[in-house]
């Protein structure tokens, strides 16, 4: 028997309502004045924006028939050329994470908590431990497993006891037909006909240092995200920024007359 | 003073006054816990339980035994309130007072761990219920026997009542009833003794003795029970010397308890009413060596109730081959009553698939329809081979038909060019035909008719009526002389017959009436003399309702009050016209006649007919219920249906908004919509074997309906109770598999461990117990048969806060999304550590069914991901392929990666404790326990949560959701006090700072 909830019906409106075609007057303000993309570009039905309209109509179209925001359908932003600028764009603002950043949209660091885009923590990748814990500004991946090549081919005799990941994927129709232009980047399954090479069973190599977020080796000791403390600089070499004398850091400076706010 | 006494002469009670206990009575009376009036005194005497110095379990080292009991009398004349008895030093956990009988005075004080008797000379007698009292109190404890030392009862939430002078029944929070005897030594209570459990009833909210030997146990979470207590003297069977010498010993508790539970099972509907005495429980207490008085408890009656609803979800149910929505609610609490209650939303579940005929006859009935072949009546019969054939086709539109002459013939009123009243043989051939003509000219068409063996009433379109009577000796009908009803020009709007079997309709014989006419007595009347009487109800155009006796046709009753049904909005006179009137018996066990009046304005009124004192004729007034409904075409039938054991009788209203009118024993008259948009015709039919079938012709065509078994109609929505062994805190419906996932709520023992995994504390005596904490299991329940297919047990200190069926991204389906079950939990870690939480993602997977279970499809819960959080996950929902979950005071939006882990993509600091999150598209409404409602937009690419607005005032929101109509959006919230608020998102309001998101605080 066909699923009664498959198509649009009053029954589905009660049991599992779909709201993607409901547009509210309030949304226009949010989209246009506040400049918030309430819909992703590929969530909006482009045909419905044309003069002819969407042939499916709002009832059957899986995409949203809505007015796009001013921010929708914008060309991708130019990435900054300078590598440091680029790095800043990938670094989450640590003040913002605590709700303390005052720069708002003007902040040059990332105001986005997206663990997918966060670089992996160098400490965590190297030692499996980071003293900053949950406060760390870099991602701590829980576990590192490779996908089981046998399962991806079709069957793994180890079943649930397999130490490798079994990710169920829909087979890529393009690949089955002959050629998928996405190649290995395709998220759908590309079952290989031949036996996987022994290399495919090896645990994944640790991510290259370049992919890891700072602190790098050369930055050890300068604070960073708070990994295990690096070799401390000899206090004799330290120059106080406040009084200019050697032998202590500025936060331990005893020269009280240097406090500018006391004037 | 003078004024007061004069007032008190006028009213039977004294004037109100306010008594400030601390200033007027005793300054130690503060923080009152409970109070009760004591009987047996000249002046009203009050016992007050209070706690002057407050304390709690953690401060017992500083303050314990803080509760005091003050007994003072009220002198209403002098306004003097002398304290008779002041007892201090009662345990800190006392919570209620029960006054004892006047024979020896005093009160019983219930504490969480002990039962204390306090008499007027401040003597305290303690009965410890477990091992805690000596540890939390300095009261002198009696020495306990070895058996008593095993007793471990928790008295929190218990209620107590005296069934006689010395026997106290304590009903525990799980419904177990324990008898406690006050052992007298002269006129003094020397000690208390508790016997084994007597019975198990409902969870008590109130326990009262009604009259002398009834006990009412009212519950707010389940059915309320009326029990009979009987005192029976029995010879004691001496089994064990120890038992006799220690009368209050706990005797063989385990076995008896099991038996009791089964006997008193409240959900066995059949046992509730039918076992008045057999399930008496014979476990009493010994009074002396040879004889003992045994308290027998037996169940008399119960009021069905389902208590509070903890969660509900819409589910899909099958009704015939049509899918209908069904509301599943988790109700009840405690071990006793966890039951999802499917409530029929549309009530449309009474049907069965249709048959191709739309006119049929199961020996008597004909019905017809103007559609699809207009003006054709058919007669269908069921032949011995059990198939249904149409035997006769008659041209003409049927107005009505009914069995006649004691079921030996069919009376058929129809229009075929002219009005025709026909008597048919059972096989459909014509026996007699009367053409309704005035001389040679045909009369106006018949608008409606009412047939009641042996009378036929027709009402024509010019509001004139015609009356026919059948003569069973000849098997024919003839016109009835209507001369007693006045001149022929009388106009009537509507009318019907009523056959009274209840005996409510009785007339006072008027001696002045002319002599008895023998000729009008009918066989019907002769056969049913005494218990059956027939009446004709007619309505005049002015709205006067008249009831005429039959067969003599004398006016028995007349009223014009019905036209003034609702005087408020002025209406056109024609709107007050009565469209239809019917008297039908409504009720469950003893149907009583109800007058159902339907006005042209769309109002339906139901009056119950009650007997009045002899001088007055039956007055249909007392109970009325009105509702505003609209009907276009109306045709009503009274019907009798068989409903498992009970008989319901009621009425069905056809038309635009068809509904059932039913009456139950405990619920009163109910009007329930039938769920069809329009019903053209309705009849009871036994053509298809089962006795309780109805045939109706609705907009969806003809259908045959049957009464659903086990439906409770006492409440506003028809409901069916599904008894479960445990209570459920959450239910959610998974639309892709049509299964219900429910979280059951249980109690588990809580133990805390130190860092090395050692128990910090464990009970050191058998009557000392661990503290209890909430824990949960997840169950996968199939709505057909309510079988639990699979479950998942959480840790013993973990309980479920929220469940939702969320659509998340996955690579395993073609569409790229799939429904998962997301569960948010709280991990309780004792007083010293902050609570944690976790998010679980389950997938419902189909597995190969076990051949032996006879179930075709079998499912399991597959845990895909467990993600521990630093705070309790108090709310979650799905949004646009992402999971929104709270963690304490944070909101996280997370994506489900590779079916195995949750990856955060956005977060937001909100309020203090998030109680609800709801999303529509990318708009999110967050309810907080302190910071009220937040309205947040979610942007992907780049990910961002933006606060659009929030409530500037603090309130404790329990649930917030989006509410929209006419393309406008508002936010509805419900707070702790039950206040509902509607918020509008209005960025153009000047106070909203031009719609800029408010700064987060």
XYZ file of N, CA and C in Angstrom, chain A residues 1-5 11 14-16 19-27 29-31 33-41 43 64 66 71 96-99 105 111-117 134-135 141-143 145 147 165-171 187-188, chain B residues 314-316 318 323-325 733 735 805-807 809 811-814 819 867 870 880 882 892 895-901 903-907 909 920-923 935 937-944 946 948 964 967-969 985 987-988 994-997:
372
model
N 0.850 -1.191 0.000
C 0.000 0.000 0.000
C 0.891 1.249 0.000
N 0.486 2.194 -0.772
C 1.294 3.409 -0.880
C 1.258 4.167 0.441
N 2.343 4.822 0.717
C 2.403 5.607 1.939
C 1.449 6.786 1.815
N 0.464 6.896 2.704
C -0.497 7.993 2.584
C 0.144 9.359 2.829
N 1.353 9.366 3.382
C 1.988 10.646 3.659
C 2.913 11.062 2.521
N -3.887 15.112 5.376
C -3.382 14.189 6.386
C -1.930 14.500 6.733
N -1.341 17.354 9.006
C -1.552 17.127 10.440
C -0.383 16.355 11.024
N 0.019 15.302 10.339
C 0.974 14.387 10.959
C 2.405 14.845 10.764
N 2.764 15.204 9.565
C 4.133 15.644 9.336
C 4.094 16.835 8.389
N 6.760 22.838 5.714
C 6.546 24.281 5.727
C 7.362 25.004 4.674
N 8.088 24.264 3.821
C 9.047 24.979 2.995
C 8.390 25.901 1.979
N 7.094 25.743 1.732
C 6.448 26.661 0.794
C 5.660 27.753 1.501
N 5.709 27.798 2.797
C 4.994 28.863 3.499
C 5.887 30.089 3.591
N 5.433 31.167 3.024
C 6.186 32.415 3.084
C 5.439 33.392 3.966
N 6.175 34.038 4.808
C 5.554 34.978 5.732
C 5.983 36.388 5.373
N 5.105 37.340 5.642
C 5.403 38.737 5.328
C 6.637 39.208 6.091
N 6.834 38.649 7.278
C 7.951 39.102 8.106
C 9.290 38.711 7.506
N 9.284 37.675 6.673
C 10.553 37.222 6.122
C 11.191 38.266 5.226
N 11.400 41.429 5.478
C 12.227 42.364 6.240
C 13.543 41.711 6.626
N 13.451 40.470 7.092
C 14.671 39.781 7.535
C 15.623 39.628 6.357
N 15.062 39.317 5.201
C 15.919 39.067 4.046
C 16.482 40.368 3.489
N 16.165 43.841 4.683
C 16.706 44.887 5.538
C 17.861 44.353 6.378
N 17.671 43.175 6.945
C 18.742 42.631 7.783
C 19.778 41.886 6.955
N 19.450 41.579 5.709
C 20.413 40.932 4.837
C 20.792 39.536 5.278
N 19.816 38.794 5.696
C 20.097 37.416 6.127
C 19.574 36.478 5.054
N 20.396 35.528 4.708
C 19.971 34.531 3.720
C 19.169 33.475 4.452
N 17.858 33.553 4.358
C 17.055 32.518 5.011
C 17.040 31.244 4.180
N 17.386 31.350 2.920
C 17.417 30.164 2.080
C 18.775 30.119 1.389
N 19.281 28.917 1.252
C 20.499 28.761 0.468
C 20.151 28.940 -0.998
N 21.163 29.250 -1.791
C 20.908 29.468 -3.211
C 20.253 28.249 -3.856
N 18.471 26.082 -2.444
C 17.167 25.704 -1.881
C 16.043 26.447 -2.577
N 12.059 25.693 -2.592
C 11.250 26.769 -2.020
C 10.867 27.785 -3.088
N 10.091 31.241 -3.157
C 10.133 32.366 -2.239
C 10.918 33.496 -2.881
N 21.151 38.890 -0.361
C 22.436 38.212 -0.321
C 22.464 36.962 -1.185
N 34.824 36.298 20.100
C 33.444 36.059 19.689
C 32.916 34.758 20.282
N 33.793 33.749 20.382
C 33.368 32.470 20.937
C 32.855 32.636 22.360
N 33.407 33.608 23.075
C 32.957 33.853 24.435
C 31.865 34.906 24.480
N 31.447 35.366 23.312
C 30.424 36.397 23.270
C 30.950 37.770 23.625
N 30.582 42.773 12.768
C 30.861 42.364 11.401
C 32.213 42.887 10.915
N 33.683 34.929 12.503
C 32.622 34.831 13.511
C 31.700 33.695 13.118
N 32.220 32.525 13.216
C 31.436 31.386 12.761
C 31.919 30.169 13.514
N 30.953 29.452 14.090
C 31.323 28.247 14.824
C 30.981 27.077 13.929
N 31.854 26.766 13.039
C 31.593 25.668 12.130
C 32.727 24.678 12.264
N 32.421 23.606 12.966
C 33.484 22.636 13.216
C 33.968 21.983 11.933
N 33.125 22.046 10.894
C 33.563 21.460 9.633
C 34.700 22.286 9.027
N 34.663 23.596 9.205
C 35.662 24.443 8.589
C 36.814 24.744 9.520
N 37.776 21.804 25.681
C 36.672 22.297 24.867
C 36.829 23.763 24.482
N 37.734 24.472 25.169
C 37.903 25.880 24.873
C 38.782 26.101 23.643
N 39.006 16.256 16.396
C 38.218 15.145 15.835
C 38.182 13.989 16.808
N 37.012 13.411 16.947
C 36.821 12.376 17.963
C 37.619 11.129 17.642
N 37.500 10.646 16.406
C 38.222 9.432 16.068
C 38.565 9.513 14.589
N 39.042 7.153 11.477
C 38.947 5.822 10.895
C 38.793 5.979 9.388
N 37.176 4.565 5.789
C 36.007 3.812 5.354
C 36.468 2.431 4.900
N 35.081 2.141 9.117
C 33.750 2.746 8.999
C 32.949 2.091 7.891
N 31.701 1.822 8.202
C 30.781 1.363 7.165
C 29.813 2.486 6.896
N 30.012 3.185 5.821
C 29.105 4.290 5.482
C 28.235 3.846 4.325
N 26.959 3.876 4.586
C 26.030 3.456 3.548
C 25.829 4.614 2.568
N 26.040 4.340 1.328
C 25.887 5.383 0.319
C 25.010 4.871 -0.802
N 24.312 5.789 -1.412
C 23.562 5.458 -2.618
C 24.562 5.382 -3.767
N 24.419 4.366 -4.590
C 25.362 4.215 -5.703
C 25.187 5.370 -6.677
N 30.050 12.345 -3.522
C 29.624 11.843 -2.209
C 28.867 10.530 -2.347
N 28.483 10.185 -3.534
C 27.758 8.923 -3.711
C 28.743 7.772 -3.903
N 0.741 13.273 16.764
C -0.211 12.793 15.770
C 0.348 11.541 15.122
N -0.490 10.567 14.978
C -0.071 9.325 14.341
C -1.072 9.008 13.241
N -0.703 8.022 12.480
C -1.543 7.630 11.363
C -2.280 6.364 11.762
N -5.496 3.559 10.572
C -6.278 3.093 9.433
C -7.723 2.981 9.852
N -6.783 6.343 5.491
C -5.876 6.714 6.572
C -6.435 7.936 7.279
N -6.453 7.882 8.555
C -6.962 9.017 9.317
C -5.935 9.387 10.379
N -5.903 10.644 10.759
C -4.992 11.031 11.831
C -5.538 10.611 13.188
N 6.037 10.322 16.784
C 5.609 9.438 15.713
C 6.610 9.530 14.579
N 7.114 9.135 10.906
C 6.214 9.049 9.759
C 6.712 8.073 8.715
N 11.434 13.494 16.016
C 11.776 12.828 14.765
C 12.293 13.925 13.840
N 13.593 13.892 13.558
C 14.191 14.990 12.812
C 14.709 14.468 11.472
N 14.633 15.334 10.500
C 15.142 15.003 9.182
C 16.576 15.504 9.095
N 20.650 15.120 7.190
C 21.321 14.758 5.947
C 21.940 13.371 6.082
N 23.833 10.128 3.419
C 24.204 9.741 2.063
C 23.547 8.459 1.669
N 22.718 7.893 2.559
C 22.201 6.564 2.302
C 20.867 6.590 1.575
N 20.336 7.752 1.290
C 19.082 7.757 0.542
C 19.237 8.616 -0.701
N 18.321 8.403 -1.590
C 18.356 9.116 -2.864
C 18.138 10.617 -2.660
N 14.741 10.521 8.042
C 14.220 10.799 9.380
C 14.977 9.985 10.411
N 26.415 11.674 21.541
C 27.257 12.853 21.639
C 27.040 13.447 23.025
N 28.058 19.051 27.753
C 28.454 19.495 29.088
C 27.262 19.881 29.949
N 15.735 22.192 8.793
C 16.368 22.341 7.499
C 17.513 21.333 7.310
N 19.325 20.051 9.659
C 20.264 20.130 10.765
C 19.530 19.803 12.062
N 22.906 24.795 19.947
C 23.828 24.348 18.904
C 23.033 23.925 17.682
N 25.243 19.382 12.240
C 24.994 18.559 11.060
C 25.377 17.127 11.390
N 24.742 16.213 10.724
C 25.011 14.797 10.956
C 25.918 14.329 9.826
N 27.146 13.988 10.186
C 28.149 13.664 9.191
C 28.284 12.158 9.037
N 28.215 11.680 7.844
C 28.505 10.276 7.521
C 27.737 9.306 8.415
N 26.552 9.674 8.836
C 25.724 8.823 9.701
C 26.433 8.427 10.978
N 27.419 9.178 11.411
C 28.116 8.678 12.597
C 28.459 9.767 13.596
N 28.495 11.014 13.215
C 28.838 12.000 14.237
C 28.128 13.315 13.959
N 28.388 17.291 13.971
C 29.390 18.338 13.849
C 28.690 19.674 13.999
N 29.111 20.437 14.975
C 28.482 21.721 15.199
C 28.778 22.678 14.064
N 27.766 23.419 13.638
C 28.010 24.417 12.612
C 27.678 25.820 13.109
N 26.918 25.930 14.165
C 26.599 27.257 14.682
C 26.177 27.112 16.126
N 26.390 28.153 16.875
C 25.895 28.128 18.248
C 25.449 29.519 18.656
N 24.472 31.753 22.437
C 24.249 31.791 23.879
C 22.868 32.367 24.127
N 10.589 26.463 12.021
C 9.869 26.377 10.765
C 10.783 26.984 9.726
N 11.104 26.229 8.699
C 12.103 26.659 7.724
C 13.373 27.058 8.472
N 13.852 28.279 8.264
C 15.082 28.672 8.948
C 14.811 29.579 10.140
N 13.585 29.620 10.584
C 13.241 30.475 11.717
C 13.101 29.608 12.957
N 13.534 34.853 19.250
C 13.202 34.565 17.864
C 14.488 34.718 17.063
N 16.957 33.679 13.548
C 17.036 33.207 12.169
C 18.349 32.460 11.983
N 18.327 31.456 11.149
C 19.499 30.644 10.892
C 19.891 30.833 9.429
N 21.146 31.177 9.225
C 21.636 31.353 7.864
C 22.706 30.312 7.604
N 22.606 29.662 6.463
C 23.677 28.770 6.036
C 24.554 29.557 5.077
N 25.802 29.193 5.036
C 26.684 29.738 4.006
C 26.817 31.254 4.074
N 27.551 31.872 4.932
C 28.207 31.249 6.063
C 27.211 31.013 7.195
N 27.535 30.030 8.006
C 26.612 29.673 9.075
C 26.522 30.769 10.105
N 25.298 31.084 10.479
C 25.133 32.183 11.416
C 23.769 32.046 12.063
N 21.188 34.441 13.977
C 20.981 35.868 14.217
C 19.734 36.040 15.058
N 16.632 37.749 16.010
C 15.744 38.719 15.380
C 14.988 39.520 16.414
N 0.925 30.515 12.780
C 0.718 31.380 11.631
C -0.644 31.158 11.006
N -0.746 33.980 6.175
C 0.558 34.476 5.759
C 1.255 35.330 6.791
N 0.658 35.476 7.957
C 1.310 36.248 9.006
C 1.816 35.298 10.073
N 2.853 35.762 10.714
C 3.569 34.883 11.611
C 3.489 35.467 13.010
N 6.153 39.520 15.402
C 7.466 40.051 15.034
C 7.216 41.328 14.254
N 9.295 44.504 13.242
C 10.536 45.288 13.264
C 10.280 46.778 13.077
N 9.078 47.142 12.638
C 8.820 48.566 12.397
C 8.332 49.285 13.628
N 14.406 49.849 15.081
C 14.471 49.675 13.637
C 14.763 48.232 13.240
N 14.311 47.331 14.055
C 14.453 45.934 13.673
C 15.848 45.387 13.823
N 16.755 46.179 14.383
C 18.098 45.652 14.580
C 18.042 44.577 15.665
N 18.797 43.554 15.498
C 18.797 42.530 16.548
C 19.225 43.149 17.876
